[in-house]
DNA sequence: CGGGTGGTTGACAACTCTCAAGCGGCGTGG
DNA sequence: CCACGCCGCTTGAGAGTTGTCAACCACCCG
């Protein structure tokens, strides 16, 4: 439908030459029986967060048929590049991804981080062409859902269509949250909000929301938050000095969730077990 | 060289099907008045930018049946409020709207401005409840599209479904552009980008992109751009001093589009001497 | 003519960026 | 097994931009 655009690589001044070698080594299709067995959405731990949420067994089977499980991706591998035509949506299963847009001057801007269960690829809905790159932050695995088939099935399954819109809407909601982080908030607030939000998302996928390992570098965080990486580093240090969190490299432990929430200006109905939060 | 990648180009690589004005022959009750006659998407000047883009006459008729034309809204009137259930999507016909989210502390954050032809209400897709208020910046009129009926019709009309996703995607694209404005750009760049983008959008709806009246206050712009209103004011003044634009209250004339473009896209290498405006 | 709203301008303080140096872990290679 | 070097991260000092506070101006309306 869309006229074929040349996926010319708008290569940014990004120089992971050492990784390129390892990436180019893996392009051969491998028939993985194991992967096929595990592919079913019915057995996926993310079922309740992912597209399948809210649809019944029969519908699930229909969806299963079009979901491909891609082989695990290496760190820094890309699901798609800028100006690639929109073919599939992806859903992270393991690991984490970032989506990055690149400005005319070649500067990267991280648009979002994607934890398991979160949809990737919506950026191309508008024009049928990706405006972002999706890059694996860790070794990861994803489900691939060809869009044509997805919309076709969705047209026949109202609940799936509804769910699709819902997942899209949630993605937009996250974008809006991102926006609210960036506007009119100072560095420390942004960092607190970031950690808070990340903790919430980890909790949603069944991991600890109080103790987790950041899949992204300080530089990525800084980019995402619109700060200098030094400011992020200082922010972490400050939060640690104040006893709010405990930092060991990328390991984060939230020692005082209540205080973190307060710093983030988040008020909520205490979804986390808040133990004796001082003052 | 990479000039095909304009940040926000609504003109999609889809073939725009020509619409025959044979719709008047369709069996329609014709119960009401002039407004009802004008309601038809087939006669709307925004046809190519709005939901109807890319669908044929017959499909258009189906869409027409579910589109309600709401009475003109007054300035500051709201289409919906926060936590209102999602009932309809809206499309601005005349005038302009802003969507505003409100933080726990009661601070407003303007999420987007909506010119004619642009969809309003997508914020509620995620949870079925609006997370924004849509407020008219001027007297305005909107088309209202009940979501239930829209999705029902879309399920039967693949092209409408596709178009719906496309419009949603374009909305997300605008959000992303907004985000890119806010991150890592200084005040003057944000302002230049803002004016540039606004001009582009005005041009798209058939108005002058070089001379237009801002529908929103300085305060709104500042809020949207994450700046203090004084900074916006100073930025306008500065742009005027530099001969890039001409400001008369809310009337904006872009005197030097090339320079504005440069300021909006290029962080440095601007031939403008950056010095204090004392003088 | 006066009040009100919205916009402009000025001065100062605070925050964050930039530049720069130093630290620490981890993998490679001897 | 240890040394080295690289990379990611931390820390420090100075400069610049922007927010804040405050006053003033311009326009609209009655």
XYZ file of C-alpha atoms (C1' of nucleotides) in Angstrom:
618
model
C 0.000 0.000 0.000
C 2.655 2.429 0.874
C 5.007 3.187 -1.893
C 8.189 1.405 -1.210
C 10.606 3.685 0.427
C 14.207 2.819 0.335
C 15.271 1.938 3.799
C 18.308 4.075 3.427
C 20.112 3.946 6.648
C 20.150 7.329 8.154
C 23.142 6.366 10.133
C 23.804 8.615 13.019
C 27.215 9.413 14.377
C 26.895 6.244 16.320
C 29.922 4.097 16.366
C 29.384 0.644 17.706
C 31.792 -0.811 15.227
C 32.863 -3.478 17.636
C 29.350 -4.803 17.872
C 28.694 -4.770 14.199
C 30.894 -7.769 13.704
C 28.945 -9.903 16.087
C 25.671 -8.681 14.651
C 26.465 -9.572 11.113
C 27.279 -13.076 12.220
C 23.692 -13.857 13.018
C 21.467 -13.670 10.029
C 20.818 -17.292 9.238
C 17.393 -18.716 9.947
C 17.466 -21.412 12.537
C 14.559 -23.765 13.137
C 14.164 -23.645 16.865
C 11.768 -26.242 18.101
C 12.084 -25.086 21.617
C 11.139 -21.583 20.673
C 8.126 -22.841 18.856
C 6.947 -24.706 21.863
C 7.236 -21.693 24.059
C 5.705 -19.386 21.576
C 2.115 -19.742 22.582
C 0.628 -16.677 24.168
C -1.421 -19.001 26.332
C 1.707 -19.998 28.167
C 3.361 -16.641 28.223
C 3.770 -15.039 31.592
C 2.943 -11.721 30.033
C -0.463 -12.791 28.902
C -2.305 -10.395 31.116
C -0.266 -7.397 30.041
C 0.057 -8.085 26.400
C -2.278 -8.142 23.474
C -3.982 -11.350 24.620
C -5.382 -9.650 27.686
C -9.129 -9.688 27.643
C -9.713 -12.139 24.858
C -10.909 -15.686 25.222
C -9.266 -18.994 24.422
C -10.617 -19.266 20.928
C -9.570 -15.782 20.029
C -6.251 -16.421 21.638
C -5.710 -19.306 19.302
C -6.330 -17.046 16.337
C -3.843 -14.580 17.648
C -1.348 -17.311 18.385
C -1.336 -18.274 14.767
C 0.040 -14.993 13.612
C 2.525 -14.337 16.374
C 6.046 -15.235 15.499
C 8.609 -15.657 18.154
C 11.815 -14.199 16.946
C 15.096 -15.575 18.048
C 16.739 -13.871 20.960
C 18.353 -10.641 19.994
C 21.811 -9.525 20.993
C 22.533 -6.330 22.786
C 22.462 -3.387 20.378
C 20.647 -5.388 17.729
C 17.858 -3.491 16.027
C 14.306 -4.640 15.440
C 13.882 -1.999 12.774
C 15.576 1.113 11.559
C 14.406 4.565 10.725
C 12.435 4.712 7.477
C 11.966 0.964 7.420
C 8.455 0.267 6.235
C 6.058 -0.789 8.933
C 5.728 -4.534 8.777
C 5.214 -5.823 12.240
C 4.604 -4.755 15.766
C 6.845 -6.257 18.396
C 6.338 -7.105 21.990
C 9.257 -7.527 24.312
C 9.269 -10.849 26.118
C 12.579 -10.764 27.887
C 15.099 -8.040 28.233
C 14.568 -4.437 27.352
C 14.604 -2.177 24.335
C 14.870 1.479 23.649
C 13.334 3.355 20.759
C 15.456 6.151 19.435
C 14.662 8.919 17.016
C 17.430 10.748 15.266
C 17.294 14.431 14.542
C 18.440 16.064 11.348
C 21.765 16.790 12.930
C 22.240 13.166 13.822
C 21.587 13.498 17.504
C 19.838 10.622 19.143
C 16.768 11.115 21.241
C 15.485 8.196 23.234
C 11.744 8.160 22.935
C 10.986 5.278 25.213
C 12.174 2.237 27.055
C 10.297 -1.000 26.585
C 10.082 -3.665 29.225
C 8.525 -7.092 28.708
C 4.914 -6.995 27.616
C 5.164 -3.555 26.072
C 4.439 -2.885 22.444
C 7.157 -1.648 20.115
C 6.729 -0.223 16.672
C 3.747 2.060 17.036
C 5.837 4.986 15.895
C 5.256 3.927 12.315
C 1.471 3.904 12.475
C 1.197 7.432 11.225
C 2.942 7.127 7.906
C 3.685 3.464 7.540
C 7.348 4.129 7.986
C 9.312 3.899 11.172
C 10.513 7.134 12.650
C 12.488 5.388 15.329
C 15.005 2.659 15.724
C 14.279 -0.071 18.220
C 17.499 -1.197 19.849
C 17.957 -4.030 22.315
C 19.478 -2.835 25.571
C 20.186 -6.359 26.679
C 19.975 -9.752 25.142
C 16.290 -10.060 24.652
C 13.519 -11.866 22.905
C 10.475 -10.480 21.220
C 7.210 -11.581 19.702
C 6.633 -10.313 16.225
C 3.107 -9.622 15.029
C 2.695 -8.861 11.335
C 0.465 -5.841 11.226
C -1.531 -6.827 8.211
C -2.549 -10.061 9.805
C -3.127 -8.436 13.121
C -5.533 -5.879 11.756
C -7.242 -8.530 9.697
C -7.817 -10.689 12.732
C -8.700 -7.683 14.826
C -11.390 -6.741 12.351
C -13.022 -10.089 13.000
C -12.519 -10.085 16.724
C -13.985 -6.966 18.226
C -12.422 -7.688 21.546
C -8.997 -7.950 20.030
C -9.550 -4.736 18.152
C -10.576 -3.123 21.370
C -7.560 -4.544 23.099
C -5.328 -3.328 20.323
C -6.627 0.182 20.727
C -6.174 -0.158 24.449
C -2.571 -1.210 24.171
C -1.948 1.607 21.741
C -3.578 3.982 24.123
C -1.431 2.768 26.968
C 1.618 3.379 24.861
C 0.416 6.896 24.284
C -0.166 7.207 27.981
C 3.425 6.285 28.661
C 4.550 8.852 26.135
C 2.475 11.422 27.895
C 3.961 10.450 31.218
C 7.352 10.887 29.653
C 6.329 14.308 28.513
C 5.108 15.253 31.933
C 8.436 14.201 33.346
C 10.283 16.470 31.008
C 8.286 19.607 31.363
C 8.715 21.941 34.230
C 10.440 19.465 36.450
C 13.923 19.801 37.779
C 16.611 17.223 37.405
C 16.088 15.519 40.739
C 12.385 15.267 40.216
C 12.859 13.780 36.796
C 15.212 11.177 38.159
C 12.919 10.323 41.036
C 9.987 10.041 38.652
C 11.999 7.881 36.347
C 12.998 5.449 39.054
C 9.527 5.424 40.462
C 7.979 4.659 37.113
C 10.499 1.980 36.372
C 9.824 0.325 39.701
C 6.121 0.337 39.002
C 6.649 -1.270 35.644
C 8.926 -3.942 37.038
C 6.362 -4.751 39.636
C 3.761 -5.106 36.921
C 5.766 -7.808 35.225
C 6.190 -9.726 38.418
C 9.612 -8.523 39.406
C 10.577 -6.523 42.401
C 9.704 -2.898 42.096
C 12.086 -2.020 44.886
C 15.206 -3.732 43.721
C 16.116 -4.025 40.075
C 18.899 -3.696 37.613
C 18.772 -0.846 35.181
C 19.023 -2.187 31.656
C 20.224 1.138 30.328
C 23.292 3.278 30.861
C 23.437 6.594 32.624
C 23.857 8.173 29.244
C 20.621 6.615 28.045
C 18.814 7.777 31.135
C 20.190 11.260 30.712
C 19.163 11.346 27.092
C 15.698 10.101 27.932
C 15.267 12.641 30.699
C 16.731 15.520 28.783
C 19.646 15.946 31.154
C 23.398 15.721 31.039
C 24.694 12.366 32.118
C 26.672 14.016 34.893
C 23.472 15.448 36.260
C 21.936 11.989 36.346
C 24.956 10.636 38.121
C 24.831 13.435 40.654
C 21.146 12.857 41.113
C 21.683 9.196 41.909
C 24.401 10.096 44.347
C 22.213 12.656 45.996
C 19.323 10.243 46.349
C 21.686 7.748 47.894
C 23.105 10.278 50.307
C 19.585 11.084 51.362
C 18.887 7.446 52.059
C 16.178 7.184 49.435
C 17.885 4.644 47.228
C 20.964 2.519 47.202
C 23.037 2.447 44.054
C 25.585 -0.130 43.005
C 26.364 0.492 39.400
C 23.168 -0.405 37.641
C 21.681 -2.135 40.617
C 19.093 0.038 42.230
C 17.421 -0.546 45.537
C 14.681 1.763 46.625
C 15.171 2.043 50.332
C 12.493 4.612 51.030
C 9.646 4.312 48.529
C 7.538 6.845 50.341
C 10.219 9.451 50.118
C 10.864 8.613 46.496
C 7.201 9.099 45.754
C 7.254 12.383 47.521
C 10.268 13.539 45.587
C 8.585 12.449 42.410
C 5.465 14.311 43.465
C 3.517 11.152 43.009
C 0.550 10.563 45.187
C -1.045 7.190 45.084
C -3.103 4.668 46.926
C -0.052 2.798 48.158
C 0.292 -0.075 45.735
C 3.615 -0.858 47.340
C 3.885 -2.109 50.889
C 5.112 1.040 52.505
C 6.887 0.130 55.674
C 7.631 2.745 58.266
C 8.338 5.690 56.066
C 9.933 8.261 58.258
C 8.551 11.758 58.273
C 19.313 14.708 0.714
C 17.203 13.306 3.459
C 14.631 15.929 2.850
C 11.865 13.405 2.432
C 11.825 12.962 6.136
C 9.926 16.011 7.166
C 9.050 15.937 10.809
C 5.338 16.151 10.424
C 4.023 15.714 6.993
C 0.420 14.733 6.926
C 0.546 14.008 3.276
C 0.885 10.300 3.279
C 2.176 8.147 0.482
C -1.325 6.852 0.018
C -3.146 7.594 -3.157
C -5.846 10.073 -2.394
C -8.976 8.754 -3.912
C -11.121 11.370 -5.572
C -14.499 11.726 -4.133
C -17.555 12.142 -6.225
C -20.117 14.504 -4.931
C -22.731 11.898 -5.579
C -23.449 11.710 -1.930
C -26.335 14.085 -2.239
C -28.092 11.283 -4.018
C -27.812 9.068 -1.007
C -30.985 8.430 0.871
C -30.815 10.703 3.825
C -33.622 11.751 6.090
C -32.802 15.438 5.851
C -34.481 16.198 9.100
C -32.789 19.342 10.200
C -31.230 22.471 8.966
C -28.298 23.990 7.243
C -25.844 22.648 9.748
C -26.888 19.186 8.868
C -26.315 19.787 5.224
C -22.859 21.036 5.870
C -22.070 18.203 8.165
C -21.109 15.821 5.443
C -17.473 14.918 5.410
C -17.700 14.949 1.636
C -18.097 18.687 1.715
C -15.667 19.375 4.476
C -12.555 21.235 3.511
C -10.626 19.048 5.854
C -11.508 15.909 4.040
C -7.995 15.069 3.064
C -6.595 15.558 6.522
C -9.276 13.953 8.557
C -10.584 10.474 9.026
C -12.185 10.360 5.569
C -8.831 10.523 3.852
C -8.209 7.412 1.857
C -11.655 5.909 1.889
C -14.059 5.834 -1.003
C -17.448 7.415 -1.457
C -19.436 4.507 -0.198
C -17.344 4.129 2.869
C -17.528 7.841 3.369
C -21.264 7.622 3.467
C -21.089 5.036 6.205
C -18.790 7.284 8.166
C -21.007 10.268 7.567
C -23.860 8.522 9.250
C -22.133 8.356 12.560
C -20.499 11.747 12.600
C -22.353 14.322 14.600
C -21.682 17.967 14.153
C -21.729 19.581 17.531
C -22.807 23.104 18.061
C -20.056 25.676 17.999
C -18.247 25.826 21.273
C -17.395 28.958 23.169
C -13.928 29.883 24.221
C -12.909 27.899 27.312
C -15.702 25.415 26.825
C -14.662 21.817 27.391
C -15.298 18.845 25.142
C -14.588 16.508 28.010
C -13.055 16.569 31.433
C -10.533 14.449 33.210
C -11.900 11.042 34.185
C -14.876 11.423 31.906
C -15.515 8.070 30.279
C -14.414 7.816 26.698
C -17.479 8.237 24.543
C -16.470 9.970 21.383
C -13.507 11.164 19.475
C -13.621 14.732 18.265
C -12.177 16.448 15.272
C -11.704 20.169 15.235
C -13.369 21.852 12.257
C -12.879 25.491 13.077
C -10.921 27.154 15.780
C -8.429 25.493 18.020
C -8.327 23.416 21.162
C -5.821 22.511 23.771
C -5.665 19.299 25.737
C -4.517 19.727 29.287
C -3.535 17.207 31.886
C -3.513 18.157 35.526
C -0.962 16.891 37.991
C -1.673 15.854 41.544
C -0.712 19.277 42.770
C -3.192 20.853 40.417
C -0.670 22.173 37.949
C -1.811 22.207 34.380
C 0.288 20.739 31.638
C -0.712 21.388 28.079
C -0.274 18.192 26.165
C -1.170 19.422 22.735
C -2.807 22.024 20.571
C -5.348 20.910 18.023
C -5.979 22.718 14.791
C -8.755 21.884 12.348
C -8.648 18.325 11.073
C -6.814 16.989 14.069
C -8.200 14.290 16.280
C -8.995 14.968 19.914
C -9.695 12.455 22.626
C -7.161 9.747 21.999
C -5.786 10.216 25.465
C -8.548 8.006 26.804
C -7.821 5.035 24.584
C -5.614 3.389 27.177
C -8.062 3.051 30.010
C -11.326 4.238 28.589
C -11.192 7.320 30.740
C -9.919 10.714 29.741
C -6.682 11.802 31.299
C -6.935 15.233 29.751
C -9.360 18.071 29.392
C -10.034 19.406 25.935
C -10.589 23.131 26.102
C -11.550 25.436 23.266
C -9.009 28.198 22.759
C -11.366 30.106 20.514
C -14.930 29.776 19.460
C -14.806 26.590 17.537
C -16.757 23.744 16.073
C -16.065 20.058 16.174
C -17.217 16.822 14.683
C -18.082 14.201 17.217
C -17.589 10.548 16.385
C -18.984 8.042 18.863
C -16.224 5.555 19.381
C -18.393 2.464 19.598
C -19.909 3.173 16.236
C -16.606 4.169 14.771
C -14.912 0.936 15.732
C -17.916 -1.031 14.584
C -17.824 0.587 11.176
C -14.066 0.368 11.075
C -14.246 -3.360 11.670
C -16.281 -3.632 8.501
C -14.240 -1.205 6.465
C -10.611 -2.229 6.445
C -9.591 1.016 4.876
C -11.275 3.021 7.559
C -9.658 0.876 10.182
C -6.345 1.486 8.525
C -7.056 5.157 8.329
C -8.055 5.230 11.956
C -4.776 3.680 12.942
C -3.032 6.139 10.702
C -4.655 9.144 12.281
C -3.891 7.749 15.699
C -0.333 7.253 14.622
C -0.118 10.809 13.376
C -1.330 12.005 16.722
C 1.413 10.003 18.352
C 3.840 11.485 15.886
C 2.852 14.967 16.953
C 3.323 13.985 20.566
C 6.749 12.719 19.721
C 7.590 15.934 17.954
C 6.471 17.754 21.047
C 8.763 15.586 23.085
C 11.653 16.273 20.791
C 11.037 19.954 21.215
C 11.226 19.689 24.955
C 14.313 17.608 25.343
C 17.745 19.037 25.084
C 16.731 22.165 23.275
C 17.137 25.621 24.603
C 14.389 28.131 24.947
C 14.975 29.917 21.653
C 15.101 26.687 19.727
C 11.892 25.486 21.300
C 10.170 28.686 20.336
C 11.493 28.582 16.811
C 10.445 24.960 16.478
C 7.048 25.784 17.834
C 6.422 28.590 15.390
C 7.825 26.568 12.557
C 5.587 23.616 13.313
C 2.564 25.820 13.719
C 3.207 27.445 10.375
C 3.471 24.058 8.740
C 0.192 22.985 10.220
C -1.577 26.148 9.169
C -0.314 25.704 5.673
C -1.682 22.177 5.664
C -5.171 23.396 6.387
C -5.024 25.908 3.605
C -4.103 28.969 5.577
C -0.970 30.973 5.363
C 1.953 29.356 7.057
C 3.808 32.635 7.170
C 1.226 34.852 8.706
C -1.203 33.661 11.297
C -2.810 34.490 14.565
C -1.848 32.442 17.559
C -4.965 31.014 19.132
C -3.235 30.573 22.478
C -1.739 32.896 25.038
C 1.927 33.289 25.864
C 1.219 31.441 29.041
C -0.164 28.501 27.106
C 2.839 28.465 24.833
C 5.181 28.628 27.784
C 3.382 25.815 29.494
C 3.433 23.726 26.348
C 7.114 24.338 25.788
C 8.114 23.873 29.381
C 9.317 27.441 29.788
C 8.434 30.452 31.851
C 6.104 32.805 30.072
C 8.665 35.561 30.390
C 11.122 33.415 28.519
C 8.655 32.961 25.711
C 8.059 36.659 25.577
C 11.777 37.348 25.470
C 12.192 34.718 22.790
C 9.585 36.372 20.588
C 11.229 39.713 21.117
C 14.597 38.286 20.259
C 13.322 36.665 17.090
C 11.778 39.943 16.127
C 14.948 41.894 16.821
C 16.788 39.454 14.621
C 14.356 40.022 11.789
C 13.122 36.460 11.750
C 9.552 37.160 12.672
C 7.309 40.087 13.232
C 5.117 40.072 16.307
C 2.018 42.113 16.967
C 0.344 40.619 19.953
C -0.849 37.276 18.767
C -0.301 38.067 15.130
C 2.807 36.387 13.865
C 4.486 36.991 10.583
C 7.419 34.897 9.624
C 9.659 37.285 7.756
C 12.579 34.970 7.233
C 11.358 31.396 6.948
C 14.779 30.133 6.022
C 16.312 31.551 9.125
C 13.471 30.257 11.270
C 13.956 26.889 9.751
C 17.611 27.046 10.533
C 16.975 28.073 14.098
C 14.446 25.321 14.467
C 16.539 22.530 13.073
C 20.089 23.466 13.755
C 21.495 23.767 17.189
C 24.602 25.618 16.255
C 26.301 27.107 13.232
C 23.657 29.773 13.150
C 25.165 32.959 11.753
C 23.353 34.887 14.427
C 25.675 36.441 16.934
C 24.427 35.249 20.272
C 24.778 38.092 22.653
C 22.715 39.941 25.154
C 19.862 41.991 23.880
C 20.954 45.105 25.698
C 21.073 47.876 23.373
C -11.461 57.382 32.305
C -10.371 53.431 35.201
C -9.793 48.650 35.890
C -8.389 44.258 34.269
C -6.000 41.073 31.549
C -2.234 39.865 28.905
C 2.329 40.939 27.478
C 7.050 43.035 27.952
C 11.231 44.200 30.285
C 14.780 44.190 34.000
C 17.686 42.288 37.858
C 19.220 38.591 40.347
C 19.608 33.818 41.932
C 19.557 29.093 41.023
C 19.970 25.355 38.395
C 22.183 22.626 35.055
C 25.568 22.204 31.328
C 30.266 21.932 29.963
C 34.862 20.873 30.577
C 38.068 18.181 33.026
C 40.016 14.889 36.000
C 39.791 10.714 38.543
C 37.840 6.213 39.954
C 36.380 1.351 39.417
C 34.993 -2.879 37.159
C 35.619 -6.063 33.630
C 37.592 -8.373 29.878
C 41.745 -9.255 27.263
C 46.166 -10.737 26.943
C 50.501 -11.900 28.721
C 47.015 -15.341 37.973
C 47.902 -10.628 37.447
C 48.614 -6.289 34.666
C 46.763 -3.375 31.507
C 43.458 -0.714 29.112
C 38.902 0.484 28.050
C 34.540 2.003 29.243
C 31.102 3.509 32.221
C 30.512 6.210 36.020
C 31.572 9.726 39.599
C 33.145 14.080 41.230
C 34.666 18.958 40.923
C 34.757 23.872 39.337
C 33.203 27.553 36.484
C 30.010 29.583 33.079
C 25.552 30.185 30.898
C 20.666 29.875 30.531
C 16.483 30.186 32.502
C 13.239 30.817 36.416
C 11.608 34.055 39.766
C 10.197 38.365 41.458
C 8.747 42.769 40.348
C 7.572 46.684 37.832
C 5.791 48.605 33.826
C 3.222 48.924 29.441
C -0.672 48.187 26.003
C -4.926 47.105 24.861
C -9.845 46.084 25.577
C -14.050 46.810 27.842
C -17.369 49.064 30.234
